[in-house]
PDB file of C-alpha atoms in Angstrom:
ATOM      1  CA  PRO A   1       0.315   0.090   0.049  1.00 53.00           C
ATOM      2  CA  ILE A   2       1.462   3.283  -0.686  1.00 48.00           C
ATOM      3  CA  SER A   3       0.803   6.265   2.406  1.00 52.00           C
ATOM      4  CA  THR A   4       1.349   9.862   2.174  1.00 53.00           C
ATOM      5  CA  SER A   5       2.621  12.151   5.015  1.00 50.00           C
ATOM      6  CA  PRO A   6       4.603  15.128   5.474  1.00 48.00           C
ATOM      7  CA  SER A   7       8.493  13.829   5.380  1.00 47.00           C
ATOM      8  CA  PRO A   8       8.992  11.915   8.295  1.00 47.00           C
ATOM      9  CA  ALA A   9      12.095  12.294  10.812  1.00 48.00           C
ATOM     10  CA  PRO A  10      13.937   8.634  10.828  1.00 50.00           C
ATOM     11  CA  HIS A  11      13.089   6.487  13.476  1.00 49.00           C
ATOM     12  CA  PRO A  12      15.477   6.173  16.244  1.00 50.00           C
ATOM     13  CA  LEU A  13      16.349   2.558  15.571  1.00 43.00           C
ATOM     14  CA  SER A  14      15.991   3.363  11.115  1.00 43.00           C
ATOM     15  CA  PRO A  15      17.729   0.498   9.395  1.00 43.00           C
ATOM     16  CA  SER A  16      19.473   1.397   5.860  1.00 41.00           C
ATOM     17  CA  PRO A  17      16.827   0.993   3.695  1.00 43.00           C
ATOM     18  CA  ASN A  18      18.910  -0.733   1.036  1.00 44.00           C
ATOM     19  CA  PRO A  19      20.164  -3.546   3.588  1.00 41.00           C
ATOM     20  CA  ASN A  20      23.242  -5.563   1.602  1.00 42.00           C
ATOM     21  CA  PRO A  21      22.231  -9.408   1.321  1.00 41.00           C
ATOM     22  CA  ASP A  22      25.542 -10.269   2.890  1.00 42.00           C
ATOM     23  CA  GLN A  23      24.801  -7.774   5.843  1.00 40.00           C
ATOM     24  CA  ARG A  24      20.966  -6.942   6.162  1.00 44.00           C
ATOM     25  CA  LYS A  25      20.999  -6.793  10.214  1.00 44.00           C
ATOM     26  CA  PRO A  26      21.694  -3.038  11.184  1.00 42.00           C
ATOM     27  CA  PRO A  27      24.694  -2.189  13.544  1.00 37.00           C
ATOM     28  CA  PRO A  28      23.619  -2.200  16.926  1.00 38.00           C
ATOM     29  CA  ARG A  29      22.466   1.273  18.033  1.00 37.00           C
ATOM     30  CA  VAL A  30      21.233   2.785  21.234  1.00 36.00           C
ATOM     31  CA  TRP A  31      17.271   2.982  21.969  1.00 39.00           C
ATOM     32  CA  VAL A  32      17.094   6.564  22.709  1.00 38.00           C
ATOM     33  CA  PRO A  33      13.444   7.512  23.936  1.00 40.00           C
ATOM     34  CA  LEU A  34      12.907  11.196  21.791  1.00 38.00           C
ATOM     35  CA  SER A  35      12.544  14.142  24.073  1.00 37.00           C
ATOM     36  CA  PRO A  36       9.576  16.576  23.393  1.00 39.00           C
ATOM     37  CA  SER A  37       9.754  18.806  20.430  1.00 38.00           C
ATOM     38  CA  PRO A  38      12.160  22.390  21.655  1.00 39.00           C
ATOM     39  CA  SER A  39       9.310  25.127  21.637  1.00 38.00           C
ATOM     40  CA  PRO A  40       8.993  26.783  18.757  1.00 39.00           C
ATOM     41  CA  SER A  41       9.804  30.548  17.864  1.00 41.00           C
ATOM     42  CA  PRO A  42       7.630  32.958  18.822  1.00 45.00           C
ATOM     43  CA  ASN A  43       4.624  33.070  17.029  1.00 49.00           C
ATOM     44  CA  PRO A  44       2.107  36.064  16.558  1.00 48.00           C
ATOM     45  CA  ASN A  45      -0.555  33.974  16.191  1.00 52.00           C
ATOM     46  CA  PRO A  46       0.512  31.296  18.684  1.00 50.00           C
ATOM     47  CA  SER A  47      -1.565  27.790  19.275  1.00 53.00           C
ATOM     48  CA  PRO A  48      -2.961  26.932  22.447  1.00 53.00           C
ATOM     49  CA  GLU A  49      -0.566  26.522  25.057  1.00 61.00           C
ATOM     50  CA  PRO A  50       0.160  22.645  25.122  1.00 57.00           C
ATOM     51  CA  ASP A  51      -1.654  22.092  28.431  1.00 69.00           C
ATOM     52  CA  LYS A  52      -5.126  23.658  27.382  1.00 76.00           C
ATOM     53  CA  GLN A  53      -4.594  21.570  23.699  1.00 85.00           C
ATOM     54  CA  CYS A  54      -4.950  18.568  26.089  1.00 94.00           C
ATOM     55  CA  SER A  55      -8.003  18.606  27.535  1.00 92.00           C
ATOM     56  CA  TYR A  56      -8.171  14.923  28.305  1.00 92.00           C
ATOM     57  CA  GLY A  57      -4.797  14.849  30.081  1.00 96.00           C
ATOM     58  CA  LYS A  58      -1.661  13.455  29.133  1.00 97.00           C
ATOM     59  CA  PHE A  59       0.007  10.682  28.110  1.00 97.00           C
ATOM     60  CA  TYR A  60       3.187   8.610  29.678  1.00 97.00           C
ATOM     61  CA  VAL A  61       5.177   6.026  27.054  1.00 97.00           C
ATOM     62  CA  TYR A  62       6.396   2.767  28.985  1.00 97.00           C
ATOM     63  CA  ASP A  63      10.372   2.654  28.312  1.00 96.00           C
ATOM     64  CA  LEU A  64      10.041  -1.100  27.860  1.00 96.00           C
ATOM     65  CA  PRO A  65      12.566  -3.171  27.916  1.00 96.00           C
ATOM     66  CA  PRO A  66      14.166  -3.289  24.133  1.00 96.00           C
ATOM     67  CA  GLU A  67      13.475  -7.088  23.554  1.00 95.00           C
ATOM     68  CA  PHE A  68       9.723  -5.614  23.472  1.00 96.00           C
ATOM     69  CA  ASN A  69      10.252  -3.069  20.351  1.00 95.00           C
ATOM     70  CA  ALA A  70      13.901  -2.200  19.948  1.00 94.00           C
ATOM     71  CA  GLU A  71      15.341  -5.436  19.482  1.00 94.00           C
ATOM     72  CA  ILE A  72      12.725  -6.467  17.235  1.00 93.00           C
ATOM     73  CA  TYR A  73      13.131  -3.651  14.794  1.00 93.00           C
ATOM     74  CA  GLN A  74      16.771  -4.516  15.047  1.00 92.00           C
ATOM     75  CA  ASN A  75      16.136  -7.512  13.466  1.00 92.00           C
ATOM     76  CA  CYS A  76      14.216  -7.069  10.782  1.00 91.00           C
ATOM     77  CA  ASP A  77      15.945  -9.236   8.724  1.00 90.00           C
ATOM     78  CA  LYS A  78      14.292 -12.127  10.992  1.00 89.00           C
ATOM     79  CA  LEU A  79      11.032 -10.921  10.968  1.00 89.00           C
ATOM     80  CA  SER A  80       9.509 -13.055   7.996  1.00 86.00           C
ATOM     81  CA  PRO A  81      10.348 -16.350   6.707  1.00 85.00           C
ATOM     82  CA  TRP A  82      10.470 -14.848   2.961  1.00 86.00           C
ATOM     83  CA  GLY A  83      13.323 -12.519   3.662  1.00 85.00           C
ATOM     84  CA  SER A  84      14.428  -9.260   5.229  1.00 90.00           C
ATOM     85  CA  ARG A  85      12.160  -6.737   6.406  1.00 90.00           C
ATOM     86  CA  CYS A  86      14.332  -4.001   6.778  1.00 91.00           C
ATOM     87  CA  ALA A  87      13.623  -1.748   3.806  1.00 91.00           C
ATOM     88  CA  ALA A  88       9.876  -2.170   4.192  1.00 90.00           C
ATOM     89  CA  LEU A  89      10.175  -1.116   7.971  1.00 92.00           C
ATOM     90  CA  SER A  90      12.609   1.942   7.301  1.00 91.00           C
ATOM     91  CA  ASN A  91      12.077   5.376   7.652  1.00 90.00           C
ATOM     92  CA  GLY A  92      10.655   5.373  10.665  1.00 90.00           C
ATOM     93  CA  GLY A  93       7.916   2.943   9.436  1.00 92.00           C
ATOM     94  CA  PHE A  94       6.900   4.925   6.174  1.00 93.00           C
ATOM     95  CA  GLY A  95       8.950   2.772   4.491  1.00 92.00           C
ATOM     96  CA  GLN A  96      11.272   3.832   0.813  1.00 91.00           C
ATOM     97  CA  LYS A  97       9.685   6.920  -1.258  1.00 91.00           C
ATOM     98  CA  ALA A  98       7.069   5.696  -3.228  1.00 91.00           C
ATOM     99  CA  THR A  99       8.484   5.604  -7.215  1.00 89.00           C
ATOM    100  CA  GLY A 100       6.870   5.279 -11.022  1.00 88.00           C
ATOM    101  CA  ILE A 101       3.161   7.287  -9.217  1.00 90.00           C
ATOM    102  CA  GLU A 102       3.571  10.471 -11.790  1.00 84.00           C
ATOM    103  CA  ARG A 103       0.458   9.007 -13.423  1.00 86.00           C
ATOM    104  CA  ILE A 104      -1.343   8.697 -10.307  1.00 90.00           C
ATOM    105  CA  VAL A 105      -0.230  11.347  -7.922  1.00 89.00           C
ATOM    106  CA  PRO A 106       0.455  15.026  -9.359  1.00 90.00           C
ATOM    107  CA  ALA A 107       4.324  15.905  -9.492  1.00 85.00           C
ATOM    108  CA  ASN A 108       3.999  18.553  -6.674  1.00 86.00           C
ATOM    109  CA  LEU A 109       2.991  15.961  -4.296  1.00 88.00           C
ATOM    110  CA  SER A 110       4.789  12.608  -5.011  1.00 87.00           C
ATOM    111  CA  HIS A 111       7.316  13.607  -2.962  1.00 87.00           C
ATOM    112  CA  ALA A 112       4.886  13.325  -0.278  1.00 90.00           C
ATOM    113  CA  TRP A 113       4.029   9.149  -0.617  1.00 91.00           C
ATOM    114  CA  TYR A 114       5.740   6.509   0.513  1.00 93.00           C
ATOM    115  CA  TRP A 115       5.540   2.351   0.278  1.00 92.00           C
ATOM    116  CA  THR A 116       4.466   1.713   3.500  1.00 92.00           C
ATOM    117  CA  ASP A 117       4.287  -1.965   4.717  1.00 90.00           C
ATOM    118  CA  GLN A 118       0.788  -2.874   6.121  1.00 91.00           C
ATOM    119  CA  PHE A 119       2.424  -4.107   9.469  1.00 92.00           C
ATOM    120  CA  ALA A 120       4.364  -0.811   9.993  1.00 93.00           C
ATOM    121  CA  ALA A 121       1.689   0.638  12.054  1.00 95.00           C
ATOM    122  CA  GLU A 122       3.352   0.137  15.602  1.00 96.00           C
ATOM    123  CA  ILE A 123       6.853   1.711  14.556  1.00 95.00           C
ATOM    124  CA  ILE A 124       4.907   4.679  12.953  1.00 95.00           C
ATOM    125  CA  PHE A 125       2.499   5.297  15.968  1.00 96.00           C
ATOM    126  CA  HIS A 126       5.230   5.043  19.188  1.00 97.00           C
ATOM    127  CA  HIS A 127       7.477   7.458  16.783  1.00 95.00           C
ATOM    128  CA  ARG A 128       4.530   9.815  16.884  1.00 95.00           C
ATOM    129  CA  MET A 129       3.767   9.425  20.618  1.00 97.00           C
ATOM    130  CA  LEU A 130       6.965  10.089  21.288  1.00 96.00           C
ATOM    131  CA  ARG A 131       7.006  13.614  19.898  1.00 95.00           C
ATOM    132  CA  HIS A 132       3.341  13.865  20.688  1.00 96.00           C
ATOM    133  CA  LYS A 133       3.008  17.910  22.288  1.00 95.00           C
ATOM    134  CA  CYS A 134       0.505  15.598  25.216  1.00 97.00           C
ATOM    135  CA  ARG A 135       3.279  13.284  26.131  1.00 97.00           C
ATOM    136  CA  THR A 136       4.130  13.911  29.678  1.00 96.00           C
ATOM    137  CA  LEU A 137       7.650  12.578  30.878  1.00 96.00           C
ATOM    138  CA  VAL A 138       6.143  12.563  34.857  1.00 96.00           C
ATOM    139  CA  ALA A 139       4.299   9.081  34.825  1.00 95.00           C
ATOM    140  CA  GLU A 140       2.547  10.319  38.040  1.00 95.00           C
ATOM    141  CA  SER A 141       0.798  13.043  36.063  1.00 95.00           C
ATOM    142  CA  ALA A 142      -0.809  11.198  33.391  1.00 96.00           C
ATOM    143  CA  ALA A 143      -3.963  10.380  32.391  1.00 96.00           C
ATOM    144  CA  ALA A 144      -3.192   7.370  30.491  1.00 97.00           C
ATOM    145  CA  PHE A 145      -0.186   5.135  29.956  1.00 97.00           C
ATOM    146  CA  TYR A 146       0.878   4.178  26.262  1.00 98.00           C
ATOM    147  CA  ILE A 147       2.805   0.241  26.121  1.00 97.00           C
ATOM    148  CA  PRO A 148       5.081   0.911  23.119  1.00 97.00           C
ATOM    149  CA  PHE A 149       5.386  -2.882  22.253  1.00 96.00           C
ATOM    150  CA  TYR A 150       5.608  -4.104  18.721  1.00 96.00           C
ATOM    151  CA  ALA A 151       3.089  -6.588  18.936  1.00 94.00           C
ATOM    152  CA  GLY A 152       2.297  -7.670  15.463  1.00 92.00           C
ATOM    153  CA  LEU A 153       5.835  -7.751  14.661  1.00 93.00           C
ATOM    154  CA  ALA A 154       6.730  -9.839  17.106  1.00 92.00           C
ATOM    155  CA  VAL A 155       4.416 -12.149  16.786  1.00 91.00           C
ATOM    156  CA  GLY A 156       4.895 -12.572  12.408  1.00 89.00           C
ATOM    157  CA  LYS A 157       7.823 -15.054  12.012  1.00 86.00           C
ATOM    158  CA  TYR A 158       6.158 -17.345  14.594  1.00 88.00           C
ATOM    159  CA  LEU A 159       2.730 -17.777  12.852  1.00 89.00           C
ATOM    160  CA  TRP A 160       4.382 -19.907  10.254  1.00 85.00           C
ATOM    161  CA  ASP A 161       5.404 -23.872  10.230  1.00 80.00           C
ATOM    162  CA  GLY A 162       8.073 -25.037  12.723  1.00 85.00           C
ATOM    163  CA  TYR A 163       6.927 -22.964  15.661  1.00 89.00           C
ATOM    164  CA  THR A 164       4.584 -23.931  18.664  1.00 91.00           C
ATOM    165  CA  PRO A 165       2.006 -22.025  20.396  1.00 89.00           C
ATOM    166  CA  ARG A 166       3.904 -21.312  23.476  1.00 91.00           C
ATOM    167  CA  ASP A 167       6.419 -19.686  20.982  1.00 91.00           C
ATOM    168  CA  ARG A 168       3.177 -17.417  19.448  1.00 93.00           C
ATOM    169  CA  ASP A 169       2.324 -16.560  22.618  1.00 93.00           C
ATOM    170  CA  GLN A 170       5.203 -15.945  24.827  1.00 93.00           C
ATOM    171  CA  PRO A 171       6.104 -12.520  23.562  1.00 94.00           C
ATOM    172  CA  CYS A 172       2.990 -10.677  24.535  1.00 95.00           C
ATOM    173  CA  GLU A 173       2.795 -13.271  27.771  1.00 95.00           C
ATOM    174  CA  LYS A 174       6.387 -11.646  28.861  1.00 95.00           C
ATOM    175  CA  MET A 175       5.182  -8.093  28.220  1.00 96.00           C
ATOM    176  CA  LEU A 176       2.244  -8.257  30.417  1.00 96.00           C
ATOM    177  CA  ASP A 177       3.816  -9.582  32.971  1.00 95.00           C
ATOM    178  CA  TRP A 178       6.710  -6.456  32.981  1.00 96.00           C
ATOM    179  CA  VAL A 179       3.849  -3.918  32.849  1.00 95.00           C
ATOM    180  CA  GLN A 180       2.103  -5.460  35.450  1.00 92.00           C
ATOM    181  CA  GLY A 181       5.143  -6.571  37.567  1.00 92.00           C
ATOM    182  CA  LYS A 182       7.143  -3.385  37.702  1.00 90.00           C
ATOM    183  CA  MET A 183       4.966  -0.806  36.867  1.00 90.00           C
ATOM    184  CA  PRO A 184       2.280   0.171  40.109  1.00 92.00           C
ATOM    185  CA  TYR A 185       0.333   2.456  36.973  1.00 95.00           C
ATOM    186  CA  PHE A 186      -1.316  -1.053  36.132  1.00 94.00           C
ATOM    187  CA  ASN A 187      -2.432  -2.229  38.659  1.00 91.00           C
ATOM    188  CA  LYS A 188      -4.005   1.081  40.244  1.00 91.00           C
ATOM    189  CA  SER A 189      -6.881   0.869  36.854  1.00 92.00           C
ATOM    190  CA  ASN A 190      -6.045  -2.811  36.185  1.00 91.00           C
ATOM    191  CA  GLY A 191      -4.986  -1.789  33.051  1.00 93.00           C
ATOM    192  CA  TRP A 192      -8.058   0.971  31.986  1.00 95.00           C
ATOM    193  CA  ASP A 193      -6.223   3.514  31.154  1.00 96.00           C
ATOM    194  CA  HIS A 194      -3.548   1.757  29.347  1.00 97.00           C
ATOM    195  CA  PHE A 195      -3.384   1.303  25.439  1.00 97.00           C
ATOM    196  CA  LEU A 196      -1.454   0.056  22.758  1.00 96.00           C
ATOM    197  CA  VAL A 197      -1.351  -0.543  18.569  1.00 96.00           C
ATOM    198  CA  MET A 198      -1.384  -3.688  17.685  1.00 94.00           C
ATOM    199  CA  GLY A 199       0.017  -3.687  13.991  1.00 92.00           C
ATOM    200  CA  ARG A 200      -2.091  -6.675  12.867  1.00 92.00           C
ATOM    201  CA  ILE A 201      -5.843  -7.769  12.308  1.00 88.00           C
ATOM    202  CA  THR A 202      -7.315  -9.237  15.812  1.00 89.00           C
ATOM    203  CA  TRP A 203      -7.541 -12.711  14.087  1.00 89.00           C
ATOM    204  CA  ASP A 204      -3.726 -12.931  14.286  1.00 89.00           C
ATOM    205  CA  PHE A 205      -4.114 -12.735  18.357  1.00 90.00           C
ATOM    206  CA  ARG A 206      -7.146 -14.256  19.504  1.00 87.00           C
ATOM    207  CA  ARG A 207      -6.548 -18.207  19.429  1.00 90.00           C
ATOM    208  CA  SER A 208      -8.806 -20.237  21.121  1.00 88.00           C
ATOM    209  CA  LYS A 209      -6.916 -23.484  21.353  1.00 87.00           C
ATOM    210  CA  ASP A 210      -3.853 -24.061  20.253  1.00 86.00           C
ATOM    211  CA  ASP A 211      -4.521 -25.952  17.087  1.00 83.00           C
ATOM    212  CA  ASP A 212      -6.371 -22.324  15.569  1.00 87.00           C
ATOM    213  CA  TRP A 213      -4.217 -19.662  14.131  1.00 90.00           C
ATOM    214  CA  GLY A 214      -2.151 -17.160  15.858  1.00 83.00           C
ATOM    215  CA  SER A 215      -1.265 -16.073  19.624  1.00 88.00           C
ATOM    216  CA  ARG A 216      -4.040 -15.945  22.183  1.00 90.00           C
ATOM    217  CA  CYS A 217      -2.500 -12.475  23.414  1.00 93.00           C
ATOM    218  CA  ILE A 218      -6.479 -10.134  23.109  1.00 92.00           C
ATOM    219  CA  LEU A 219      -7.323 -13.443  25.140  1.00 92.00           C
ATOM    220  CA  MET A 220      -5.076 -12.906  28.120  1.00 93.00           C
ATOM    221  CA  PRO A 221      -6.910 -11.680  31.165  1.00 93.00           C
ATOM    222  CA  THR A 222      -4.351  -8.717  31.487  1.00 93.00           C
ATOM    223  CA  MET A 223      -4.941  -7.737  28.042  1.00 92.00           C
ATOM    224  CA  ARG A 224      -9.063  -7.395  29.045  1.00 90.00           C
ATOM    225  CA  ASN A 225      -9.017  -3.704  30.026  1.00 94.00           C
ATOM    226  CA  ILE A 226      -5.721  -2.328  27.956  1.00 94.00           C
ATOM    227  CA  THR A 227      -7.081  -0.272  25.139  1.00 95.00           C
ATOM    228  CA  ARG A 228      -5.840  -1.634  21.402  1.00 89.00           C
TER     229      ARG A 228
END
């Protein structure tokens, strides 16, 4: 699919858009959460103050262990049994710039179009949330909590032959154990004020018995109240 957007900034762990077949795994990089954007220059017609814009409160982004997002992204060459996904997930999840679309899109707009992969939503959303005006760095003041777990990318390679139901369930189980066990905010609301993005269809996350398709992530008790 093709998507359009203002030119996105590279993801903190963006792999090379043209991976070398002999070295498709990007070099190790440090996962550094992005700080809120600096204050803009004075504007004669300023927008409302951020606190006034965030009428429903601000949200806090969990700094998850890298195995739940950064390492998944860094191992983009191992996410699919059919080859590397590094190019498709590059550029902050937008993928490579779209080419050959002159007959469809006006020339003055074609620079804003990208070959965006259908499973890249988790990366794009995470990137946007790190820069959002309603993000707070103080968890105690947050009205909601974003869990930047790449659920779809984590389960994708385990959906095919050669893997067990346990393989498919483990990434989600480990993430939920961490959020519930390490963060006091989850237990205060039993997860009602937590949310995440799952970048695949729900069928991939609602396995009711072991010989069915997908993981059972959505059906896990701890997931019951989390918005996704």
